[in-house]
Short mmCIF file of C-alpha atoms and ligand atoms in Angstrom, two decimals:
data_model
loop_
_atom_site.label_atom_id
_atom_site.label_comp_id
_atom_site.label_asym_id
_atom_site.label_seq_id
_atom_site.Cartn_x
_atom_site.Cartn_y
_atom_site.Cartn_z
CA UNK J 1 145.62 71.35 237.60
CA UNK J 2 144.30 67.78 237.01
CA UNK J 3 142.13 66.54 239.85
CA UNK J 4 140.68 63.28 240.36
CA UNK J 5 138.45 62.35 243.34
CA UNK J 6 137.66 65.12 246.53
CA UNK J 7 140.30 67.63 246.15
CA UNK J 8 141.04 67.73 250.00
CA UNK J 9 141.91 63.90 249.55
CA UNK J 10 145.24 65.22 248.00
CA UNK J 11 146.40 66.78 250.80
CA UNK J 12 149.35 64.92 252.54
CA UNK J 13 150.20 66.49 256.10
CA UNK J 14 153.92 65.60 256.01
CA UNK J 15 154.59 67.42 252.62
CA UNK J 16 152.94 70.45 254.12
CA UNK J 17 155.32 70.43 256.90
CA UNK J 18 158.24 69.33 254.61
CA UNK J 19 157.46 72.69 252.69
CA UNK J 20 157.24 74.85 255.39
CA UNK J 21 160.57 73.71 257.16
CA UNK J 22 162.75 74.91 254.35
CA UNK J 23 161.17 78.51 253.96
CA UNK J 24 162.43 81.66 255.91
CA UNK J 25 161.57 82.26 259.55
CA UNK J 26 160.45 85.85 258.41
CA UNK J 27 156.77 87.32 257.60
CA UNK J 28 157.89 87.37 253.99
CA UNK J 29 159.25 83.70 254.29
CA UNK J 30 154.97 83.15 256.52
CA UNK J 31 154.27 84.62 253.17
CA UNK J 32 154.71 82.50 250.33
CA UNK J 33 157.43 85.45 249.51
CA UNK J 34 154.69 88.14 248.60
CA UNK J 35 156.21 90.79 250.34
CA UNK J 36 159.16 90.83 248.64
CA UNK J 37 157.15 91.07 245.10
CA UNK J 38 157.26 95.12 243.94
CA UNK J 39 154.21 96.24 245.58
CA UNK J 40 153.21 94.03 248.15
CA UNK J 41 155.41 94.85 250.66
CA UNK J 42 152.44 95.84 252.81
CA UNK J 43 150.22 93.07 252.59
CA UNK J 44 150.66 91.93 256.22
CA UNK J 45 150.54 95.17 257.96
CA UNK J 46 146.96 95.31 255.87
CA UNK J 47 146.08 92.23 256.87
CA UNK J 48 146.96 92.53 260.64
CA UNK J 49 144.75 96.13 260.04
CA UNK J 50 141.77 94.41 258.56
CA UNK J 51 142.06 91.41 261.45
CA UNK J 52 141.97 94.71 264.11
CA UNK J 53 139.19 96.24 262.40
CA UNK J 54 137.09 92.41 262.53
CA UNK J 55 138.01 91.98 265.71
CA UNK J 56 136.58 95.68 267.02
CA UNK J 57 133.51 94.79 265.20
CA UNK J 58 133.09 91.80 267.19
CA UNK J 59 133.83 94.19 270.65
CA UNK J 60 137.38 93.50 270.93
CA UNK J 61 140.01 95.61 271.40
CA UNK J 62 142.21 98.42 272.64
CA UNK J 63 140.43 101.62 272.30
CA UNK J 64 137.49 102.53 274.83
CA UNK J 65 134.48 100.91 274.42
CA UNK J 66 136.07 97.43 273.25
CA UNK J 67 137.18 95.00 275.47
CA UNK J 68 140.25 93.37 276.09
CA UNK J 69 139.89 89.29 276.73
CA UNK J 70 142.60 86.93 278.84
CA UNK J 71 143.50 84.00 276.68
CA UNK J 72 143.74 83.61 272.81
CA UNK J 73 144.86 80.78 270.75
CA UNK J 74 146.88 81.67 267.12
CA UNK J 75 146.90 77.87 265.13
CA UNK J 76 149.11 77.54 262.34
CA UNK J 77 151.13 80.57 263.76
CA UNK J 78 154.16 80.47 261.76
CA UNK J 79 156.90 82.64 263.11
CA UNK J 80 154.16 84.31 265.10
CA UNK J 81 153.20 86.90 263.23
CA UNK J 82 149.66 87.42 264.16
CA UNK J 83 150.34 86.53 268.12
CA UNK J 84 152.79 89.75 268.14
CA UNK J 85 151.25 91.75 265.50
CA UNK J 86 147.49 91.10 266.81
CA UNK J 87 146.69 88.74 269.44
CA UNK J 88 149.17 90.07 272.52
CA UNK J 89 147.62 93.04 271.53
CA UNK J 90 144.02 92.37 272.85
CA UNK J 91 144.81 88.86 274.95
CA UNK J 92 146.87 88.65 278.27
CA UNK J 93 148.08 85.21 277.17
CA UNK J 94 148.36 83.51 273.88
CA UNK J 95 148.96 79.91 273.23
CA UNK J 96 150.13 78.61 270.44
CA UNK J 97 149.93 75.29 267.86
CA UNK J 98 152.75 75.22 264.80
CA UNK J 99 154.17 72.19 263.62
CA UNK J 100 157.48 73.18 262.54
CA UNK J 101 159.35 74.26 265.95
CA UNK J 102 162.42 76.49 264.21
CA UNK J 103 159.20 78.95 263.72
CA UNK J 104 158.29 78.71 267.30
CA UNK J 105 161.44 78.37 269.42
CA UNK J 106 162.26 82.12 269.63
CA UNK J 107 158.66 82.54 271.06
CA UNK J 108 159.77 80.42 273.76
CA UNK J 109 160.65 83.09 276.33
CA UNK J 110 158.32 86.13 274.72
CA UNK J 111 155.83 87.96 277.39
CA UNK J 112 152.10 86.46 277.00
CA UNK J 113 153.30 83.34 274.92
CA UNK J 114 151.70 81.01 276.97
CA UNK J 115 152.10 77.01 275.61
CA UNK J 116 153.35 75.99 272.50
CA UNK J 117 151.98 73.08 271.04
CA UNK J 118 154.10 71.51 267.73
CA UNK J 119 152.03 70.15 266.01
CA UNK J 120 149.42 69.83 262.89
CA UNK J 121 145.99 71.02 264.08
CA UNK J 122 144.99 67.80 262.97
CA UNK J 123 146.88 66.17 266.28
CA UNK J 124 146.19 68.97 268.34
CA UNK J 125 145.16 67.71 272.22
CA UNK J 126 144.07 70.73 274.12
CA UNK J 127 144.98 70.33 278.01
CA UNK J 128 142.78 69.56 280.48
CA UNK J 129 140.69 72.42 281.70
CA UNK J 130 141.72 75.18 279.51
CA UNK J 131 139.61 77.72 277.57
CA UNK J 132 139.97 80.26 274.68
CA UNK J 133 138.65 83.45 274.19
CA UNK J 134 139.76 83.89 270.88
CA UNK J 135 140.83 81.11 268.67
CA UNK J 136 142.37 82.73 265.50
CA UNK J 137 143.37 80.19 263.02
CA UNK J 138 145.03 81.82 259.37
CA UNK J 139 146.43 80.76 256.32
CA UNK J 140 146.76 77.00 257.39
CA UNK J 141 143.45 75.71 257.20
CA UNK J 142 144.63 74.31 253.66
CA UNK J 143 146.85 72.15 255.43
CA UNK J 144 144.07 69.71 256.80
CA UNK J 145 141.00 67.33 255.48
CA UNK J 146 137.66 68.33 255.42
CA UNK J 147 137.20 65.59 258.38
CA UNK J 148 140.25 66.87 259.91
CA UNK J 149 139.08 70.50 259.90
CA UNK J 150 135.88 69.78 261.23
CA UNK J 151 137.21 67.16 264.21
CA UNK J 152 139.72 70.44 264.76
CA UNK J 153 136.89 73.08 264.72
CA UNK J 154 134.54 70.65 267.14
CA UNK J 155 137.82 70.67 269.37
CA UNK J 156 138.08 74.17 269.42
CA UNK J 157 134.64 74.52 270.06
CA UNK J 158 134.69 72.22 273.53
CA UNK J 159 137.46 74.84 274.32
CA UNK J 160 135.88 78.11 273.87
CA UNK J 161 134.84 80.16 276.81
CA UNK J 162 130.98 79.85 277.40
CA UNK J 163 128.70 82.45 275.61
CA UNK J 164 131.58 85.10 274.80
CA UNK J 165 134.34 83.26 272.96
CA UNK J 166 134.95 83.27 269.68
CA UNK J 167 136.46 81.33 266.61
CA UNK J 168 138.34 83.44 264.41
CA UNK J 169 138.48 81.79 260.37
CA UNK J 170 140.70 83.98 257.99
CA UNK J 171 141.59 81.76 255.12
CA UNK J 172 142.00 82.42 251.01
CA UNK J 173 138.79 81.43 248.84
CA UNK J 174 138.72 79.56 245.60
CA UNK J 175 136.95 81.28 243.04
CA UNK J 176 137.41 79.04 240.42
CA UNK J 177 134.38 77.00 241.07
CA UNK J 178 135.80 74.27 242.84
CA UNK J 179 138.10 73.64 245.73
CA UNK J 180 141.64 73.81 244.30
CA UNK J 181 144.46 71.58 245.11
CA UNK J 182 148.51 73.40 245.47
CA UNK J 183 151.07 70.61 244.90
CA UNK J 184 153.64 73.01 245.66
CA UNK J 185 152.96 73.26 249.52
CA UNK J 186 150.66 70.14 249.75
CA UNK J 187 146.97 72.77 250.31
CA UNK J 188 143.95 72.97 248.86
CA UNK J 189 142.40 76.50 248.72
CA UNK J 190 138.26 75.93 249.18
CA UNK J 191 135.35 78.03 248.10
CA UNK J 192 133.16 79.95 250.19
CA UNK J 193 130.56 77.26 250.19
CA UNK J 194 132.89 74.05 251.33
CA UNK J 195 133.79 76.69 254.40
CA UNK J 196 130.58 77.02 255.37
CA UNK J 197 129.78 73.62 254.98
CA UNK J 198 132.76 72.18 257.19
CA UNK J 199 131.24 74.58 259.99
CA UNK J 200 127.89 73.52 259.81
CA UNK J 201 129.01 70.26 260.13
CA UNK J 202 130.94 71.27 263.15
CA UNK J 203 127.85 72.26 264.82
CA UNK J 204 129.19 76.09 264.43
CA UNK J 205 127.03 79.23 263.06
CA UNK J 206 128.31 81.86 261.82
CA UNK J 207 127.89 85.33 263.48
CA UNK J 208 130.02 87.67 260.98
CA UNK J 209 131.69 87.36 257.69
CA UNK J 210 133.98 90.30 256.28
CA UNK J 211 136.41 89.95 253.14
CA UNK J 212 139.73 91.43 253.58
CA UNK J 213 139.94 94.98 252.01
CA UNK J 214 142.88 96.85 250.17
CA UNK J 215 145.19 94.38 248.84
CA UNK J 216 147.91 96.08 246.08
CA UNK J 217 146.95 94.48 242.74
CA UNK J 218 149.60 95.01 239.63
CA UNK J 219 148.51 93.99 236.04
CA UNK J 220 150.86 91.14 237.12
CA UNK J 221 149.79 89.80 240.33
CA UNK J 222 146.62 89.53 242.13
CA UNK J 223 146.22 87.61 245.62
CA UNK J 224 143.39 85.21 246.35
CA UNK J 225 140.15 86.83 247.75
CA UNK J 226 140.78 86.58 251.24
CA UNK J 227 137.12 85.88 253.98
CA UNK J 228 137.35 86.32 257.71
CA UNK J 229 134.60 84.17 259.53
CA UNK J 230 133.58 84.25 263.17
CA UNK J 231 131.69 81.44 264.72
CA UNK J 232 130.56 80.54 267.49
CA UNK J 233 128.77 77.13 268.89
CA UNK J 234 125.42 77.08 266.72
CA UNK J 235 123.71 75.26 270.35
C1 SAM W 301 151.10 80.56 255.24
S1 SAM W 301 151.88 80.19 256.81
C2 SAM W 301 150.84 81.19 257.85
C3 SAM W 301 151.39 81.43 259.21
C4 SAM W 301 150.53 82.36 260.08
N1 SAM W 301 149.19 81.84 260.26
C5 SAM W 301 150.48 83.74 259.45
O1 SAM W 301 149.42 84.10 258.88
O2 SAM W 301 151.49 84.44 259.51
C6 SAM W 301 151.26 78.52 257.06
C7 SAM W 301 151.65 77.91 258.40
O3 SAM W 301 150.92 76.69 258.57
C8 SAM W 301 151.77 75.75 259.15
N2 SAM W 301 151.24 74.40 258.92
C9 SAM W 301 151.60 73.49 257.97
N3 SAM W 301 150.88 72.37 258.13
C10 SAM W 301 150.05 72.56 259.19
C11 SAM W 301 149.10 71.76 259.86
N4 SAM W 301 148.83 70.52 259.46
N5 SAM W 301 148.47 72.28 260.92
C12 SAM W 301 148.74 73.55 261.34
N6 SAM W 301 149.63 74.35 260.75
C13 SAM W 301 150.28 73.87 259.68
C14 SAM W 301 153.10 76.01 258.49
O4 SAM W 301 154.18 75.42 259.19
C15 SAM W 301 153.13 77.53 258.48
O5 SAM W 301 153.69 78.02 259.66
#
Protein backbone atom coordinates (compact mmCIF):
# COMPACT_ATOMS: atom_id res chain seq x y z
CA UNK A 1 0.00 0.00 0.00
CA UNK A 2 0.91 3.66 -0.77
CA UNK A 3 2.36 5.46 2.22
CA UNK A 4 3.26 8.93 2.60
CA UNK A 5 4.78 10.44 5.77
CA UNK A 6 5.35 8.12 9.34
CA UNK A 7 3.17 5.22 8.83
CA UNK A 8 1.79 5.35 12.49
CA UNK A 9 0.51 8.95 11.48
CA UNK A 10 -2.29 7.02 9.56
CA UNK A 11 -3.71 5.55 12.29
CA UNK A 12 -7.13 7.10 13.31
CA UNK A 13 -8.39 5.74 16.84
CA UNK A 14 -12.12 6.05 16.05
CA UNK A 15 -11.93 3.85 12.82
CA UNK A 16 -10.18 1.26 14.90
CA UNK A 17 -13.00 1.16 17.24
CA UNK A 18 -15.58 1.60 14.40
CA UNK A 19 -14.04 -1.76 13.03
CA UNK A 20 -14.02 -3.61 15.95
CA UNK A 21 -17.73 -2.83 17.02
CA UNK A 22 -19.20 -4.59 14.04
CA UNK A 23 -17.11 -7.94 14.32
CA UNK A 24 -18.27 -11.05 16.39
CA UNK A 25 -17.99 -11.19 20.17
CA UNK A 26 -16.22 -14.66 19.64
CA UNK A 27 -12.30 -15.62 19.60
CA UNK A 28 -12.74 -16.16 15.89
CA UNK A 29 -14.61 -12.73 15.55
CA UNK A 30 -10.90 -11.35 18.37
CA UNK A 31 -9.43 -12.99 15.36
CA UNK A 32 -9.64 -11.21 12.26
CA UNK A 33 -11.76 -14.60 11.35
CA UNK A 34 -8.57 -16.92 11.22
CA UNK A 35 -10.00 -19.60 12.97
CA UNK A 36 -12.58 -20.24 10.83
CA UNK A 37 -9.96 -20.49 7.71
CA UNK A 38 -9.32 -24.60 7.02
CA UNK A 39 -6.49 -25.09 9.24
CA UNK A 40 -6.26 -22.54 11.68
CA UNK A 41 -8.74 -23.45 13.87
CA UNK A 42 -6.10 -23.80 16.58
CA UNK A 43 -4.26 -20.74 16.41
CA UNK A 44 -5.48 -19.37 19.76
CA UNK A 45 -5.25 -22.38 21.86
CA UNK A 46 -1.37 -22.17 20.40
CA UNK A 47 -1.09 -18.92 21.18
CA UNK A 48 -2.57 -19.02 24.77
CA UNK A 49 0.16 -22.28 24.94
CA UNK A 50 3.11 -20.27 23.78
CA UNK A 51 1.91 -17.10 26.23
CA UNK A 52 1.97 -20.10 29.23
CA UNK A 53 5.18 -21.34 28.17
CA UNK A 54 6.70 -17.24 28.21
CA UNK A 55 5.18 -16.68 31.13
CA UNK A 56 6.84 -19.99 33.06
CA UNK A 57 10.03 -18.81 31.68
CA UNK A 58 9.69 -15.63 33.36
CA UNK A 59 8.69 -17.78 36.89
CA UNK A 60 5.08 -17.62 36.52
CA UNK A 61 2.71 -20.05 36.79
CA UNK A 62 0.72 -23.03 37.97
CA UNK A 63 2.93 -25.95 38.28
CA UNK A 64 5.48 -26.18 41.35
CA UNK A 65 8.27 -24.16 41.24
CA UNK A 66 6.47 -21.08 39.45
CA UNK A 67 4.67 -18.66 41.17
CA UNK A 68 1.35 -17.46 41.09
CA UNK A 69 1.05 -13.33 41.32
CA UNK A 70 -2.28 -11.23 42.68
CA UNK A 71 -3.16 -8.67 40.08
CA UNK A 72 -2.77 -8.66 36.21
CA UNK A 73 -3.87 -6.23 33.69
CA UNK A 74 -5.08 -7.74 29.90
CA UNK A 75 -5.25 -4.17 27.52
CA UNK A 76 -6.97 -4.42 24.38
CA UNK A 77 -8.78 -7.58 25.80
CA UNK A 78 -11.40 -8.12 23.33
CA UNK A 79 -14.02 -10.54 24.46
CA UNK A 80 -11.48 -11.60 27.03
CA UNK A 81 -9.87 -14.18 25.65
CA UNK A 82 -6.51 -14.08 27.20
CA UNK A 83 -7.99 -12.95 30.87
CA UNK A 84 -9.96 -16.49 30.85
CA UNK A 85 -7.72 -18.45 28.75
CA UNK A 86 -4.37 -17.13 30.57
CA UNK A 87 -4.37 -14.46 33.00
CA UNK A 88 -7.16 -15.87 35.77
CA UNK A 89 -5.08 -18.65 35.39
CA UNK A 90 -1.89 -17.33 37.20
CA UNK A 91 -3.50 -13.81 38.72
CA UNK A 92 -6.12 -13.61 41.62
CA UNK A 93 -7.56 -10.51 39.96
CA UNK A 94 -7.47 -9.17 36.49
CA UNK A 95 -8.43 -5.77 35.35
CA UNK A 96 -9.25 -4.92 32.28
CA UNK A 97 -9.03 -1.85 29.41
CA UNK A 98 -11.26 -2.46 25.95
CA UNK A 99 -12.83 0.20 24.21
CA UNK A 100 -15.74 -1.37 22.73
CA UNK A 101 -18.02 -2.41 25.89
CA UNK A 102 -20.41 -5.22 23.94
CA UNK A 103 -16.85 -7.20 24.26
CA UNK A 104 -16.64 -6.52 27.90
CA UNK A 105 -20.13 -6.46 29.42
CA UNK A 106 -20.46 -10.26 29.92
CA UNK A 107 -17.15 -10.01 31.95
CA UNK A 108 -19.00 -7.85 34.18
CA UNK A 109 -19.95 -10.37 36.86
CA UNK A 110 -16.99 -13.17 36.01
CA UNK A 111 -14.79 -14.36 39.23
CA UNK A 112 -11.29 -12.35 39.28
CA UNK A 113 -12.50 -9.65 36.69
CA UNK A 114 -11.61 -6.93 38.70
CA UNK A 115 -12.30 -3.17 36.85
CA UNK A 116 -13.10 -2.63 33.48
CA UNK A 117 -11.89 0.31 31.95
CA UNK A 118 -13.58 1.25 28.18
CA UNK A 119 -11.44 2.74 26.67
CA UNK A 120 -8.38 3.17 24.00
CA UNK A 121 -5.09 2.62 25.86
CA UNK A 122 -4.35 5.84 24.57
CA UNK A 123 -6.99 7.46 27.33
CA UNK A 124 -6.31 4.99 29.77
CA UNK A 125 -6.16 6.73 33.60
CA UNK A 126 -5.03 4.09 35.98
CA UNK A 127 -6.66 4.68 39.60
CA UNK A 128 -5.06 5.99 42.29
CA UNK A 129 -2.85 3.60 44.15
CA UNK A 130 -3.10 0.53 42.15
CA UNK A 131 -0.36 -1.82 40.87
CA UNK A 132 0.14 -4.64 38.27
CA UNK A 133 1.93 -7.62 38.37
CA UNK A 134 1.49 -8.52 34.99
CA UNK A 135 0.47 -6.13 32.34
CA UNK A 136 -0.26 -8.24 29.17
CA UNK A 137 -1.13 -6.11 26.28
CA UNK A 138 -1.89 -8.29 22.62
CA UNK A 139 -2.85 -7.73 19.28
CA UNK A 140 -3.87 -3.98 19.86
CA UNK A 141 -0.77 -2.23 20.06
CA UNK A 142 -1.49 -1.34 16.24
CA UNK A 143 -4.25 0.60 17.37
CA UNK A 144 -2.10 3.55 18.89
CA UNK A 145 0.81 6.24 17.82
CA UNK A 146 4.21 5.75 18.42
CA UNK A 147 3.77 8.78 21.08
CA UNK A 148 0.69 7.20 22.24
CA UNK A 149 2.32 3.80 22.82
CA UNK A 150 5.11 5.10 24.56
CA UNK A 151 2.93 7.74 26.98
CA UNK A 152 0.83 4.19 27.47
CA UNK A 153 3.94 2.01 28.20
CA UNK A 154 5.49 4.98 30.68
CA UNK A 155 1.89 4.66 32.33
CA UNK A 156 2.10 1.18 32.73
CA UNK A 157 5.39 1.40 33.96
CA UNK A 158 4.42 3.98 37.10
CA UNK A 159 1.93 1.05 37.71
CA UNK A 160 3.98 -1.98 37.90
CA UNK A 161 4.75 -3.57 41.19
CA UNK A 162 8.36 -2.64 42.35
CA UNK A 163 11.25 -5.02 41.26
CA UNK A 164 8.94 -8.13 40.30
CA UNK A 165 6.32 -6.89 37.84
CA UNK A 166 6.31 -7.29 34.53
CA UNK A 167 5.13 -5.88 31.05
CA UNK A 168 3.96 -8.44 28.84
CA UNK A 169 4.32 -7.19 24.66
CA UNK A 170 2.86 -9.89 22.21
CA UNK A 171 2.21 -8.09 19.01
CA UNK A 172 2.62 -9.17 14.99
CA UNK A 173 6.01 -7.91 13.27
CA UNK A 174 6.40 -6.34 9.90
CA UNK A 175 8.81 -8.00 7.86
CA UNK A 176 8.52 -6.10 4.97
CA UNK A 177 11.10 -3.58 5.86
CA UNK A 178 9.04 -0.94 7.06
CA UNK A 179 6.20 -0.41 9.45
CA UNK A 180 3.02 -1.24 7.49
CA UNK A 181 -0.17 0.61 7.58
CA UNK A 182 -3.95 -1.76 7.48
CA UNK A 183 -6.71 0.56 6.18
CA UNK A 184 -9.03 -2.13 6.79
CA UNK A 185 -9.02 -1.93 10.71
CA UNK A 186 -7.23 1.51 10.96
CA UNK A 187 -3.38 -0.47 12.40
CA UNK A 188 -0.15 -0.35 11.49
CA UNK A 189 1.85 -3.60 12.01
CA UNK A 190 5.73 -2.38 13.07
CA UNK A 191 9.04 -4.10 12.72
CA UNK A 192 11.06 -5.48 15.33
CA UNK A 193 13.24 -2.44 15.46
CA UNK A 194 10.34 0.47 15.83
CA UNK A 195 9.27 -2.00 18.99
CA UNK A 196 12.28 -1.76 20.50
CA UNK A 197 12.67 1.69 19.87
CA UNK A 198 9.19 2.85 21.38
CA UNK A 199 10.49 0.96 24.65
CA UNK A 200 13.65 2.49 24.89
CA UNK A 201 12.07 5.56 24.66
CA UNK A 202 9.78 4.54 27.42
CA UNK A 203 12.64 4.19 29.67
CA UNK A 204 11.91 0.18 29.51
CA UNK A 205 14.67 -2.71 28.87
CA UNK A 206 13.99 -5.60 27.74
CA UNK A 207 14.57 -8.81 29.83
CA UNK A 208 13.24 -11.65 27.30
CA UNK A 209 12.15 -11.90 23.77
CA UNK A 210 10.55 -15.25 22.34
CA UNK A 211 8.70 -15.55 18.83
CA UNK A 212 5.58 -17.48 18.89
CA UNK A 213 6.12 -21.14 17.73
CA UNK A 214 3.82 -23.59 15.66
CA UNK A 215 1.49 -21.62 13.70
CA UNK A 216 -0.46 -23.94 10.74
CA UNK A 217 0.86 -22.53 7.44
CA UNK A 218 -1.11 -23.72 4.02
CA UNK A 219 0.45 -22.86 0.57
CA UNK A 220 -2.40 -20.32 0.92
CA UNK A 221 -2.11 -18.55 4.09
CA UNK A 222 0.64 -17.65 6.33
CA UNK A 223 0.15 -15.39 9.61
CA UNK A 224 2.47 -12.54 10.51
CA UNK A 225 5.59 -13.52 12.59
CA UNK A 226 4.33 -13.06 15.89
CA UNK A 227 7.32 -11.58 19.08
CA UNK A 228 6.49 -11.72 22.75
CA UNK A 229 8.56 -9.02 24.74
CA UNK A 230 8.93 -8.63 28.48
CA UNK A 231 10.13 -5.44 29.99
CA UNK A 232 10.62 -4.14 32.78
CA UNK A 233 11.67 -0.39 34.06
CA UNK A 234 15.31 -0.03 32.48
CA UNK A 235 16.09 2.34 36.10
C1 LIG B 1 -7.25 -8.32 17.44
S1 LIG B 1 -8.33 -7.94 18.81
C2 LIG B 1 -7.37 -8.68 20.12
C3 LIG B 1 -8.12 -8.87 21.39
C4 LIG B 1 -7.31 -9.59 22.48
N1 LIG B 1 -6.10 -8.86 22.82
C5 LIG B 1 -6.96 -10.99 22.03
O1 LIG B 1 -5.78 -11.24 21.69
O2 LIG B 1 -7.86 -11.82 22.00
C6 LIG B 1 -7.99 -6.18 18.98
C7 LIG B 1 -8.69 -5.52 20.15
O3 LIG B 1 -8.17 -4.20 20.30
C8 LIG B 1 -9.22 -3.34 20.63
N2 LIG B 1 -8.85 -1.96 20.33
C9 LIG B 1 -9.15 -1.20 19.25
N3 LIG B 1 -8.63 0.03 19.39
C10 LIG B 1 -7.99 0.06 20.58
C11 LIG B 1 -7.28 1.05 21.30
N4 LIG B 1 -7.11 2.28 20.82
N5 LIG B 1 -6.78 0.73 22.51
C12 LIG B 1 -6.95 -0.53 23.02
N6 LIG B 1 -7.61 -1.51 22.38
C13 LIG B 1 -8.12 -1.22 21.18
C14 LIG B 1 -10.38 -3.86 19.79
O4 LIG B 1 -11.63 -3.38 20.24
C15 LIG B 1 -10.20 -5.36 19.95
O5 LIG B 1 -10.89 -5.83 21.07
Amino acid sequence: MAQSGPADQMINSQAGVKYWQEADASDNGMLGGVLGVAGFASVSRIDLQGSRTFLARLGIGAKRGRNLVATALDAGAGIGRITEGLLLHVAEQVDIIEPVSKFTDPLKDKAGVRQIFNVGLQAWQPPEGVTYDIIWTQWCLGHVTDDQMVEYLELCKSVLTPNSGVIVIKENQSTSGADMFDATDSSLVREDGTFLRLFERAGLKLIKSDMQRGFPETPTKRLYPVKMYALKPAS
